[in-house]
PDB file of C-alpha atoms in Angstrom:
ATOM      1  CA  MET A 470     -20.935 311.329-102.426  1.00  0.00           C
ATOM      2  CA  GLN A 471     -17.928 309.820-100.311  1.00  0.00           C
ATOM      3  CA  LYS A 472     -20.087 309.884 -96.742  1.00  0.00           C
ATOM      4  CA  SER A 473     -22.592 308.198 -98.465  1.00  0.00           C
ATOM      5  CA  PHE A 474     -20.528 305.336-100.086  1.00  0.00           C
ATOM      6  CA  GLY A 475     -18.445 304.920 -97.113  1.00  0.00           C
ATOM      7  CA  ARG A 476     -21.715 303.677 -94.763  1.00  0.00           C
ATOM      8  CA  LYS A 477     -22.050 300.658 -94.225  1.00  0.00           C
ATOM      9  CA  LYS A 478     -25.976 300.214 -94.500  1.00  0.00           C
ATOM     10  CA  VAL A 479     -25.195 301.736 -98.294  1.00  0.00           C
ATOM     11  CA  ILE A 480     -22.615 299.258 -98.705  1.00  0.00           C
ATOM     12  CA  MET A 481     -25.077 296.154 -98.041  1.00  0.00           C
ATOM     13  CA  MET A 482     -28.300 298.137 -99.605  1.00  0.00           C
ATOM     14  CA  PHE A 483     -25.733 297.609-103.031  1.00  0.00           C
ATOM     15  CA  LEU A 484     -24.634 294.002-102.602  1.00  0.00           C
ATOM     16  CA  LEU A 485     -27.876 292.818-101.615  1.00  0.00           C
ATOM     17  CA  PRO A 486     -29.604 292.203-105.002  1.00  0.00           C
ATOM     18  CA  ALA A 487     -26.191 290.682-105.807  1.00  0.00           C
ATOM     19  CA  PHE A 488     -26.137 288.624-103.161  1.00  0.00           C
ATOM     20  CA  LEU A 489     -29.867 287.747-103.174  1.00  0.00           C
ATOM     21  CA  VAL A 490     -29.383 287.033-107.752  1.00  0.00           C
ATOM     22  CA  TYR A 491     -26.133 284.721-106.116  1.00  0.00           C
ATOM     23  CA  THR A 492     -28.279 282.933-103.733  1.00  0.00           C
ATOM     24  CA  LEU A 493     -30.911 282.179-105.512  1.00  0.00           C
ATOM     25  CA  PHE A 494     -29.187 281.021-108.651  1.00  0.00           C
ATOM     26  CA  VAL A 495     -26.080 279.331-107.358  1.00  0.00           C
ATOM     27  CA  VAL A 496     -25.858 278.256-103.418  1.00  0.00           C
ATOM     28  CA  VAL A 497     -30.015 277.086-103.330  1.00  0.00           C
ATOM     29  CA  SER A 498     -28.528 274.830-106.645  1.00  0.00           C
ATOM     30  CA  VAL A 499     -25.570 273.411-105.065  1.00  0.00           C
ATOM     31  CA  VAL A 500     -27.729 272.440-101.980  1.00  0.00           C
ATOM     32  CA  TRP A 501     -29.873 270.930-103.838  1.00  0.00           C
ATOM     33  CA  ALA A 502     -27.565 268.882-106.338  1.00  0.00           C
ATOM     34  CA  GLY A 503     -25.901 267.813-103.141  1.00  0.00           C
ATOM     35  CA  TYR A 504     -29.231 266.732-102.110  1.00  0.00           C
ATOM     36  CA  TYR A 505     -29.834 264.807-105.525  1.00  0.00           C
ATOM     37  CA  SER A 506     -26.704 263.090-105.169  1.00  0.00           C
ATOM     38  CA  LEU A 507     -27.535 260.513-102.135  1.00  0.00           C
ATOM     39  CA  PHE A 508     -30.752 259.262-104.056  1.00  0.00           C
ATOM     40  CA  ASP A 509     -30.509 256.831-107.516  1.00  0.00           C
ATOM     41  CA  TRP A 510     -32.938 258.471-109.207  1.00  0.00           C
ATOM     42  CA  SER A 511     -33.610 259.013-113.218  1.00  0.00           C
ATOM     43  CA  GLY A 512     -35.188 262.243-112.820  1.00  0.00           C
ATOM     44  CA  VAL A 513     -38.480 260.759-112.323  1.00  0.00           C
ATOM     45  CA  GLY A 514     -40.090 258.977-110.778  1.00  0.00           C
ATOM     46  CA  GLU A 515     -39.411 257.257-107.273  1.00  0.00           C
ATOM     47  CA  LYS A 516     -35.934 258.223-105.667  1.00  0.00           C
ATOM     48  CA  SER A 517     -34.256 255.702-104.042  1.00  0.00           C
ATOM     49  CA  PHE A 518     -32.125 256.509-101.147  1.00  0.00           C
ATOM     50  CA  LEU A 519     -28.424 255.319-101.311  1.00  0.00           C
ATOM     51  CA  GLY A 520     -26.822 257.709 -98.651  1.00  0.00           C
ATOM     52  CA  LEU A 521     -23.083 258.222-100.428  1.00  0.00           C
ATOM     53  CA  GLN A 522     -23.056 255.120-102.537  1.00  0.00           C
ATOM     54  CA  ASN A 523     -22.986 257.509-105.474  1.00  0.00           C
ATOM     55  CA  TYR A 524     -19.783 258.867-103.945  1.00  0.00           C
ATOM     56  CA  THR A 525     -18.024 256.010-103.272  1.00  0.00           C
ATOM     57  CA  GLN A 526     -18.557 254.469-106.791  1.00  0.00           C
ATOM     58  CA  LEU A 527     -17.471 257.927-108.392  1.00  0.00           C
ATOM     59  CA  PHE A 528     -14.162 258.297-106.246  1.00  0.00           C
ATOM     60  CA  THR A 529     -13.132 254.643-105.623  1.00  0.00           C
ATOM     61  CA  ASN A 530     -14.788 252.370-108.941  1.00  0.00           C
ATOM     62  CA  ASP A 531     -14.844 254.745-111.677  1.00  0.00           C
ATOM     63  CA  PRO A 532     -11.677 255.424-113.317  1.00  0.00           C
ATOM     64  CA  THR A 533     -13.665 257.220-116.018  1.00  0.00           C
ATOM     65  CA  PHE A 534     -14.134 259.959-113.819  1.00  0.00           C
ATOM     66  CA  TRP A 535     -10.531 260.142-112.442  1.00  0.00           C
ATOM     67  CA  ALA A 536      -9.634 260.446-116.447  1.00  0.00           C
ATOM     68  CA  THR A 537     -11.769 263.592-117.018  1.00  0.00           C
ATOM     69  CA  VAL A 538     -10.493 265.499-114.210  1.00  0.00           C
ATOM     70  CA  ALA A 539      -6.908 265.234-115.735  1.00  0.00           C
ATOM     71  CA  HIS A 540      -8.436 266.288-119.098  1.00  0.00           C
ATOM     72  CA  THR A 541     -10.094 269.337-117.340  1.00  0.00           C
ATOM     73  CA  LEU A 542      -6.843 270.309-115.876  1.00  0.00           C
ATOM     74  CA  ILE A 543      -5.142 269.972-118.708  1.00  0.00           C
ATOM     75  CA  TYR A 544      -8.028 271.971-120.575  1.00  0.00           C
ATOM     76  CA  THR A 545      -6.895 275.180-117.867  1.00  0.00           C
ATOM     77  CA  VAL A 546      -3.553 274.793-118.211  1.00  0.00           C
ATOM     78  CA  ILE A 547      -3.616 274.934-121.895  1.00  0.00           C
ATOM     79  CA  CYS A 548      -6.508 277.929-121.409  1.00  0.00           C
ATOM     80  CA  VAL A 549      -4.574 279.824-118.957  1.00  0.00           C
ATOM     81  CA  LEU A 550      -1.495 279.780-121.158  1.00  0.00           C
ATOM     82  CA  ILE A 551      -3.315 281.275-124.226  1.00  0.00           C
ATOM     83  CA  GLN A 552      -5.997 283.589-122.421  1.00  0.00           C
ATOM     84  CA  VAL A 553      -3.543 284.821-119.778  1.00  0.00           C
ATOM     85  CA  PHE A 554      -0.382 285.250-121.109  1.00  0.00           C
ATOM     86  CA  GLY A 555      -1.609 285.344-125.260  1.00  0.00           C
ATOM     87  CA  GLY A 556      -4.022 288.078-124.078  1.00  0.00           C
ATOM     88  CA  LEU A 557      -1.386 289.632-122.111  1.00  0.00           C
ATOM     89  CA  LEU A 558       1.526 289.082-125.369  1.00  0.00           C
ATOM     90  CA  PHE A 559      -1.026 290.844-127.697  1.00  0.00           C
ATOM     91  CA  ALA A 560      -2.130 293.537-125.517  1.00  0.00           C
ATOM     92  CA  ILE A 561       1.896 293.998-125.185  1.00  0.00           C
ATOM     93  CA  PHE A 562       2.030 294.070-129.120  1.00  0.00           C
ATOM     94  CA  LEU A 563      -1.323 296.678-129.178  1.00  0.00           C
ATOM     95  CA  SER A 564       0.017 299.280-126.791  1.00  0.00           C
ATOM     96  CA  ARG A 565       3.488 299.599-129.368  1.00  0.00           C
ATOM     97  CA  VAL A 566       1.130 299.896-131.988  1.00  0.00           C
ATOM     98  CA  THR A 567       0.481 303.249-133.602  1.00  0.00           C
ATOM     99  CA  LYS A 568      -1.358 302.571-136.555  1.00  0.00           C
ATOM    100  CA  PHE A 569      -4.699 300.889-137.123  1.00  0.00           C
ATOM    101  CA  ARG A 570      -4.615 299.873-133.552  1.00  0.00           C
ATOM    102  CA  ALA A 571      -8.569 300.305-133.364  1.00  0.00           C
ATOM    103  CA  GLY A 572      -9.118 297.815-136.106  1.00  0.00           C
ATOM    104  CA  LEU A 573      -6.718 295.249-134.837  1.00  0.00           C
ATOM    105  CA  GLN A 574      -8.635 295.534-131.330  1.00  0.00           C
ATOM    106  CA  THR A 575     -11.936 295.054-133.074  1.00  0.00           C
ATOM    107  CA  LEU A 576     -10.456 291.888-134.962  1.00  0.00           C
ATOM    108  CA  TYR A 577      -8.850 290.303-131.869  1.00  0.00           C
ATOM    109  CA  TYR A 578     -12.403 290.276-129.935  1.00  0.00           C
ATOM    110  CA  VAL A 579     -14.353 289.640-132.765  1.00  0.00           C
ATOM    111  CA  PRO A 580     -14.550 285.674-131.954  1.00  0.00           C
ATOM    112  CA  VAL A 581     -15.513 286.771-127.932  1.00  0.00           C
ATOM    113  CA  VAL A 582     -19.074 287.805-129.828  1.00  0.00           C
ATOM    114  CA  ILE A 583     -19.206 284.867-132.158  1.00  0.00           C
ATOM    115  CA  SER A 584     -21.233 282.248-130.599  1.00  0.00           C
ATOM    116  CA  SER A 585     -19.519 278.900-129.663  1.00  0.00           C
ATOM    117  CA  VAL A 586     -21.549 277.417-131.816  1.00  0.00           C
ATOM    118  CA  ALA A 587     -20.104 279.339-134.834  1.00  0.00           C
ATOM    119  CA  ILE A 588     -17.170 278.799-133.246  1.00  0.00           C
ATOM    120  CA  CYS A 589     -17.123 275.099-133.772  1.00  0.00           C
ATOM    121  CA  GLN A 590     -18.480 274.862-136.881  1.00  0.00           C
ATOM    122  CA  ILE A 591     -15.761 277.288-138.445  1.00  0.00           C
ATOM    123  CA  PHE A 592     -13.177 274.858-136.995  1.00  0.00           C
ATOM    124  CA  THR A 593     -14.418 271.574-137.721  1.00  0.00           C
ATOM    125  CA  LYS A 594     -14.731 273.279-141.627  1.00  0.00           C
ATOM    126  CA  LEU A 595     -11.048 274.560-141.145  1.00  0.00           C
ATOM    127  CA  LEU A 596      -9.964 270.685-139.823  1.00  0.00           C
ATOM    128  CA  SER A 597     -11.970 268.767-142.335  1.00  0.00           C
ATOM    129  CA  VAL A 598     -10.547 265.829-144.028  1.00  0.00           C
ATOM    130  CA  THR A 599     -12.789 264.600-146.142  1.00  0.00           C
ATOM    131  CA  PRO A 600     -12.857 267.001-147.710  1.00  0.00           C
ATOM    132  CA  PRO A 601      -9.938 268.820-146.769  1.00  0.00           C
ATOM    133  CA  GLY A 602      -9.767 271.874-144.875  1.00  0.00           C
ATOM    134  CA  VAL A 603      -8.071 274.985-145.281  1.00  0.00           C
ATOM    135  CA  ILE A 604      -5.338 273.936-142.268  1.00  0.00           C
ATOM    136  CA  ASN A 605      -5.363 270.402-143.698  1.00  0.00           C
ATOM    137  CA  SER A 606      -4.942 271.907-147.617  1.00  0.00           C
ATOM    138  CA  VAL A 607      -1.889 274.009-146.462  1.00  0.00           C
ATOM    139  CA  LEU A 608      -0.037 271.726-144.631  1.00  0.00           C
ATOM    140  CA  GLY A 609      -0.416 269.228-147.539  1.00  0.00           C
ATOM    141  CA  PHE A 610       1.635 271.620-149.701  1.00  0.00           C
ATOM    142  CA  PHE A 611       4.632 271.090-147.299  1.00  0.00           C
ATOM    143  CA  ASN A 612       4.043 267.086-146.145  1.00  0.00           C
ATOM    144  CA  ALA A 613       1.819 265.421-148.417  1.00  0.00           C
ATOM    145  CA  ASP A 614       0.324 262.944-145.275  1.00  0.00           C
ATOM    146  CA  LEU A 615      -0.634 265.866-143.734  1.00  0.00           C
ATOM    147  CA  LEU A 616      -3.357 266.312-146.343  1.00  0.00           C
ATOM    148  CA  TYR A 617      -5.689 263.509-144.731  1.00  0.00           C
ATOM    149  CA  MET A 618      -4.070 264.522-140.921  1.00  0.00           C
ATOM    150  CA  GLU A 619      -7.141 263.605-138.155  1.00  0.00           C
ATOM    151  CA  TRP A 620      -7.705 266.079-135.773  1.00  0.00           C
ATOM    152  CA  ILE A 621     -11.272 265.863-133.710  1.00  0.00           C
ATOM    153  CA  SER A 622     -11.063 262.138-134.368  1.00  0.00           C
ATOM    154  CA  ASN A 623      -7.905 261.794-133.501  1.00  0.00           C
ATOM    155  CA  ASP A 624      -7.945 260.140-129.692  1.00  0.00           C
ATOM    156  CA  SER A 625      -4.235 262.183-129.319  1.00  0.00           C
ATOM    157  CA  LEU A 626      -5.008 265.505-130.266  1.00  0.00           C
ATOM    158  CA  SER A 627      -8.627 266.223-130.023  1.00  0.00           C
ATOM    159  CA  LEU A 628      -8.061 267.771-126.033  1.00  0.00           C
ATOM    160  CA  LEU A 629      -5.631 270.062-127.316  1.00  0.00           C
ATOM    161  CA  VAL A 630      -7.966 271.140-130.098  1.00  0.00           C
ATOM    162  CA  ALA A 631     -10.807 271.690-128.043  1.00  0.00           C
ATOM    163  CA  SER A 632      -8.557 273.763-125.231  1.00  0.00           C
ATOM    164  CA  PHE A 633      -7.219 275.690-128.362  1.00  0.00           C
ATOM    165  CA  VAL A 634     -10.570 276.333-129.742  1.00  0.00           C
ATOM    166  CA  GLU A 635     -11.630 277.714-126.122  1.00  0.00           C
ATOM    167  CA  GLY A 636      -8.265 279.651-125.613  1.00  0.00           C
ATOM    168  CA  TYR A 637      -8.975 281.247-128.985  1.00  0.00           C
ATOM    169  CA  LYS A 638     -12.496 282.368-128.897  1.00  0.00           C
ATOM    170  CA  TYR A 639     -11.851 284.086-125.324  1.00  0.00           C
ATOM    171  CA  LEU A 640      -8.217 285.465-125.960  1.00  0.00           C
ATOM    172  CA  GLY A 641      -9.597 289.013-126.589  1.00  0.00           C
ATOM    173  CA  LEU A 642     -11.691 289.035-123.884  1.00  0.00           C
ATOM    174  CA  TYR A 643      -8.418 289.024-121.783  1.00  0.00           C
ATOM    175  CA  MET A 644      -6.574 290.983-124.409  1.00  0.00           C
ATOM    176  CA  VAL A 645      -8.656 293.916-123.902  1.00  0.00           C
ATOM    177  CA  ILE A 646      -8.534 294.148-119.997  1.00  0.00           C
ATOM    178  CA  PHE A 647      -4.506 293.783-120.040  1.00  0.00           C
ATOM    179  CA  TYR A 648      -4.389 296.270-122.425  1.00  0.00           C
ATOM    180  CA  ALA A 649      -6.841 299.302-120.346  1.00  0.00           C
ATOM    181  CA  ALA A 650      -4.035 297.927-117.509  1.00  0.00           C
ATOM    182  CA  LEU A 651      -1.268 298.635-119.536  1.00  0.00           C
ATOM    183  CA  ILE A 652      -2.349 301.837-120.843  1.00  0.00           C
ATOM    184  CA  GLY A 653      -3.151 302.644-117.114  1.00  0.00           C
ATOM    185  CA  VAL A 654       0.086 302.490-115.999  1.00  0.00           C
ATOM    186  CA  PRO A 655       1.121 306.068-114.864  1.00  0.00           C
ATOM    187  CA  LYS A 656       3.370 307.764-117.367  1.00  0.00           C
ATOM    188  CA  GLU A 657       5.948 308.830-114.483  1.00  0.00           C
ATOM    189  CA  LEU A 658       6.969 305.038-114.051  1.00  0.00           C
ATOM    190  CA  GLU A 659       7.715 304.561-117.898  1.00  0.00           C
ATOM    191  CA  GLU A 660       9.999 307.596-118.063  1.00  0.00           C
ATOM    192  CA  ALA A 661      11.297 307.184-115.076  1.00  0.00           C
ATOM    193  CA  ALA A 662      12.708 303.924-116.354  1.00  0.00           C
ATOM    194  CA  ILE A 663      13.194 304.842-119.983  1.00  0.00           C
ATOM    195  CA  MET A 664      15.645 307.978-118.150  1.00  0.00           C
ATOM    196  CA  ASP A 665      17.572 305.013-116.374  1.00  0.00           C
ATOM    197  CA  GLY A 666      18.455 303.175-119.367  1.00  0.00           C
ATOM    198  CA  THR A 667      15.688 300.364-119.712  1.00  0.00           C
ATOM    199  CA  ASN A 668      15.189 299.187-123.328  1.00  0.00           C
ATOM    200  CA  VAL A 669      11.615 297.752-124.336  1.00  0.00           C
ATOM    201  CA  VAL A 670      12.146 294.526-122.646  1.00  0.00           C
ATOM    202  CA  GLN A 671      13.494 295.745-119.510  1.00  0.00           C
ATOM    203  CA  LEU A 672      10.530 298.388-119.401  1.00  0.00           C
ATOM    204  CA  TYR A 673       7.592 295.892-119.745  1.00  0.00           C
ATOM    205  CA  ARG A 674       9.634 293.015-117.491  1.00  0.00           C
ATOM    206  CA  HIS A 675      10.294 295.253-114.448  1.00  0.00           C
ATOM    207  CA  VAL A 676       7.863 298.215-114.572  1.00  0.00           C
ATOM    208  CA  LYS A 677       4.652 297.514-116.098  1.00  0.00           C
ATOM    209  CA  ILE A 678       4.007 294.159-115.710  1.00  0.00           C
ATOM    210  CA  PRO A 679       5.129 293.760-112.435  1.00  0.00           C
ATOM    211  CA  TYR A 680       2.480 297.072-111.813  1.00  0.00           C
ATOM    212  CA  ILE A 681      -0.204 295.084-113.381  1.00  0.00           C
ATOM    213  CA  ARG A 682       0.084 291.656-111.655  1.00  0.00           C
ATOM    214  CA  PRO A 683      -2.668 291.527-109.788  1.00  0.00           C
ATOM    215  CA  VAL A 684      -4.967 292.487-113.100  1.00  0.00           C
ATOM    216  CA  ILE A 685      -2.762 289.150-114.233  1.00  0.00           C
ATOM    217  CA  ILE A 686      -4.399 287.313-110.886  1.00  0.00           C
ATOM    218  CA  ALA A 687      -7.746 288.054-111.469  1.00  0.00           C
ATOM    219  CA  ASN A 688      -7.677 287.274-114.875  1.00  0.00           C
ATOM    220  CA  CYS A 689      -6.041 283.654-114.276  1.00  0.00           C
ATOM    221  CA  VAL A 690      -8.701 283.540-111.376  1.00  0.00           C
ATOM    222  CA  LEU A 691     -11.324 284.030-113.830  1.00  0.00           C
ATOM    223  CA  VAL A 692      -9.913 281.718-116.764  1.00  0.00           C
ATOM    224  CA  LEU A 693      -9.626 278.815-113.929  1.00  0.00           C
ATOM    225  CA  ASN A 694     -13.217 279.776-113.234  1.00  0.00           C
ATOM    226  CA  GLY A 695     -14.305 279.183-116.856  1.00  0.00           C
ATOM    227  CA  SER A 696     -12.096 276.278-117.335  1.00  0.00           C
ATOM    228  CA  LEU A 697     -12.477 273.989-115.064  1.00  0.00           C
ATOM    229  CA  ARG A 698     -16.289 274.314-115.384  1.00  0.00           C
ATOM    230  CA  SER A 699     -16.192 274.966-119.407  1.00  0.00           C
ATOM    231  CA  PHE A 700     -18.968 272.548-121.732  1.00  0.00           C
ATOM    232  CA  ASP A 701     -20.441 274.307-124.648  1.00  0.00           C
ATOM    233  CA  ILE A 702     -16.758 274.178-127.009  1.00  0.00           C
ATOM    234  CA  SER A 703     -15.745 270.860-125.560  1.00  0.00           C
ATOM    235  CA  PHE A 704     -18.986 269.279-126.275  1.00  0.00           C
ATOM    236  CA  LEU A 705     -19.975 270.888-129.367  1.00  0.00           C
ATOM    237  CA  LEU A 706     -16.961 270.256-131.051  1.00  0.00           C
ATOM    238  CA  THR A 707     -15.636 266.202-129.963  1.00  0.00           C
ATOM    239  CA  LYS A 708     -18.473 265.376-127.781  1.00  0.00           C
ATOM    240  CA  GLY A 709     -15.935 264.106-125.491  1.00  0.00           C
ATOM    241  CA  GLY A 710     -14.495 261.778-128.009  1.00  0.00           C
ATOM    242  CA  PRO A 711     -13.367 259.743-129.710  1.00  0.00           C
ATOM    243  CA  GLY A 712     -13.888 257.315-126.782  1.00  0.00           C
ATOM    244  CA  ASN A 713     -13.407 259.610-123.878  1.00  0.00           C
ATOM    245  CA  SER A 714     -10.144 261.168-124.775  1.00  0.00           C
ATOM    246  CA  SER A 715     -11.425 264.647-124.360  1.00  0.00           C
ATOM    247  CA  GLU A 716     -14.254 264.076-122.036  1.00  0.00           C
ATOM    248  CA  LEU A 717     -14.460 266.702-119.345  1.00  0.00           C
ATOM    249  CA  MET A 718     -16.189 267.222-115.692  1.00  0.00           C
ATOM    250  CA  SER A 719     -18.665 268.868-116.823  1.00  0.00           C
ATOM    251  CA  THR A 720     -19.460 266.937-120.220  1.00  0.00           C
ATOM    252  CA  TYR A 721     -19.224 263.621-118.064  1.00  0.00           C
ATOM    253  CA  MET A 722     -21.879 265.045-115.697  1.00  0.00           C
ATOM    254  CA  TYR A 723     -24.175 265.877-117.972  1.00  0.00           C
ATOM    255  CA  LYS A 724     -24.004 262.152-120.013  1.00  0.00           C
ATOM    256  CA  GLN A 725     -23.935 260.737-116.719  1.00  0.00           C
ATOM    257  CA  ALA A 726     -27.408 262.748-115.356  1.00  0.00           C
ATOM    258  CA  PHE A 727     -28.930 263.731-118.960  1.00  0.00           C
ATOM    259  CA  SER A 728     -27.785 261.142-121.428  1.00  0.00           C
ATOM    260  CA  SER A 729     -27.898 257.896-119.310  1.00  0.00           C
ATOM    261  CA  MET A 730     -30.352 259.436-116.967  1.00  0.00           C
ATOM    262  CA  LYS A 731     -28.494 258.915-113.676  1.00  0.00           C
ATOM    263  CA  TYR A 732     -29.533 262.024-112.232  1.00  0.00           C
ATOM    264  CA  GLY A 733     -28.270 261.226-108.551  1.00  0.00           C
ATOM    265  CA  TYR A 734     -24.864 260.071-110.147  1.00  0.00           C
ATOM    266  CA  GLY A 735     -24.410 262.825-112.428  1.00  0.00           C
ATOM    267  CA  SER A 736     -25.514 265.155-108.964  1.00  0.00           C
ATOM    268  CA  ALA A 737     -22.398 263.441-107.370  1.00  0.00           C
ATOM    269  CA  VAL A 738     -20.031 264.385-109.939  1.00  0.00           C
ATOM    270  CA  ALA A 739     -21.563 268.302-110.097  1.00  0.00           C
ATOM    271  CA  MET A 740     -20.346 268.374-106.198  1.00  0.00           C
ATOM    272  CA  ALA A 741     -16.671 266.719-107.642  1.00  0.00           C
ATOM    273  CA  ILE A 742     -16.646 269.628-109.760  1.00  0.00           C
ATOM    274  CA  VAL A 743     -17.686 272.370-106.982  1.00  0.00           C
ATOM    275  CA  ALA A 744     -14.918 270.863-105.015  1.00  0.00           C
ATOM    276  CA  ILE A 745     -12.606 270.337-107.355  1.00  0.00           C
ATOM    277  CA  CYS A 746     -13.290 274.307-108.137  1.00  0.00           C
ATOM    278  CA  LEU A 747     -12.919 275.114-104.571  1.00  0.00           C
ATOM    279  CA  LEU A 748      -9.733 273.464-104.476  1.00  0.00           C
ATOM    280  CA  VAL A 749      -8.121 275.106-107.352  1.00  0.00           C
ATOM    281  CA  GLY A 750      -9.227 277.657-106.529  1.00  0.00           C
ATOM    282  CA  PHE A 751      -7.636 278.116-103.050  1.00  0.00           C
ATOM    283  CA  VAL A 752      -4.247 276.190-103.577  1.00  0.00           C
ATOM    284  CA  PHE A 753      -3.618 279.333-106.675  1.00  0.00           C
ATOM    285  CA  ARG A 754      -4.895 282.094-104.219  1.00  0.00           C
ATOM    286  CA  ARG A 755      -2.669 280.789-101.329  1.00  0.00           C
ATOM    287  CA  VAL A 756       0.222 280.226-104.203  1.00  0.00           C
ATOM    288  CA  THR A 757      -0.598 283.648-105.073  1.00  0.00           C
ATOM    289  CA  GLU A 758      -0.515 285.415-101.734  1.00  0.00           C
ATOM    290  CA  ARG A 759       2.615 284.081-100.813  1.00  0.00           C
ATOM    291  CA  GLY A 760       4.337 285.447-103.757  1.00  0.00           C
ATOM    292  CA  GLU A 761       2.956 288.988-102.705  1.00  0.00           C
ATOM    293  CA  GLU A 762       4.486 288.383 -99.498  1.00  0.00           C
ATOM    294  CA  ALA A 763       8.070 287.264-101.043  1.00  0.00           C
TER     295      ALA A 763
END
């Protein structure tokens, strides 16, 4: 078995199906989007060749696009904080619990398997103003002014609310990954640290968390990848509003291509999203590689 899996031909045989699927559904799609971005096209009828005019318009004369870039970066940072660091915190909590662990794991994981539509409907009801939802009703006990606090329709809070809901939905997924990594830490390391007189905080800070650092980095990459191209939660919850206050790059691309029928311009936005995702991923990998070398 080891000899077979050590052969390059066997490795390529297993990699080929995934490579073909990736090429067909990702690489080909990106190439076609790049092609369409060079045209003025409504999605039907004749295409008018524009060259790089769509990109010139996008990068120099479209302040809304740059606002969506800023919103997406803020959205991504919040999702990383909730999903990665929140997931790690919950995983540490679960690793210390001895009773009802299976029930808690299931409870935390439930939002992951619930559809995005259902999650957004739940939070729409929770954050409702007319009639007051559960959250406003509870806050109203402490301050009457908070009974009619706007959340989703508040241009200062809508982006934060959408990013919180996204982080909440997938927190359980990363919690499970971190939990599996934590229980996989060799007992010998933990016992040696305890014999050296470390307390619980020092045990996690100096032994367990450094040991699972590759898992933390991998989860950060997954969250970055998911958040930078996130669409469903923001679109279903806020529609990018009010105004453009919670508009993300992906929702802006959708509106340009399918609502405004500017398919060529929407394709240019899509190519910009690909470039920004690659840039952010490259910078993150460089930073983490330097941390490993240090």
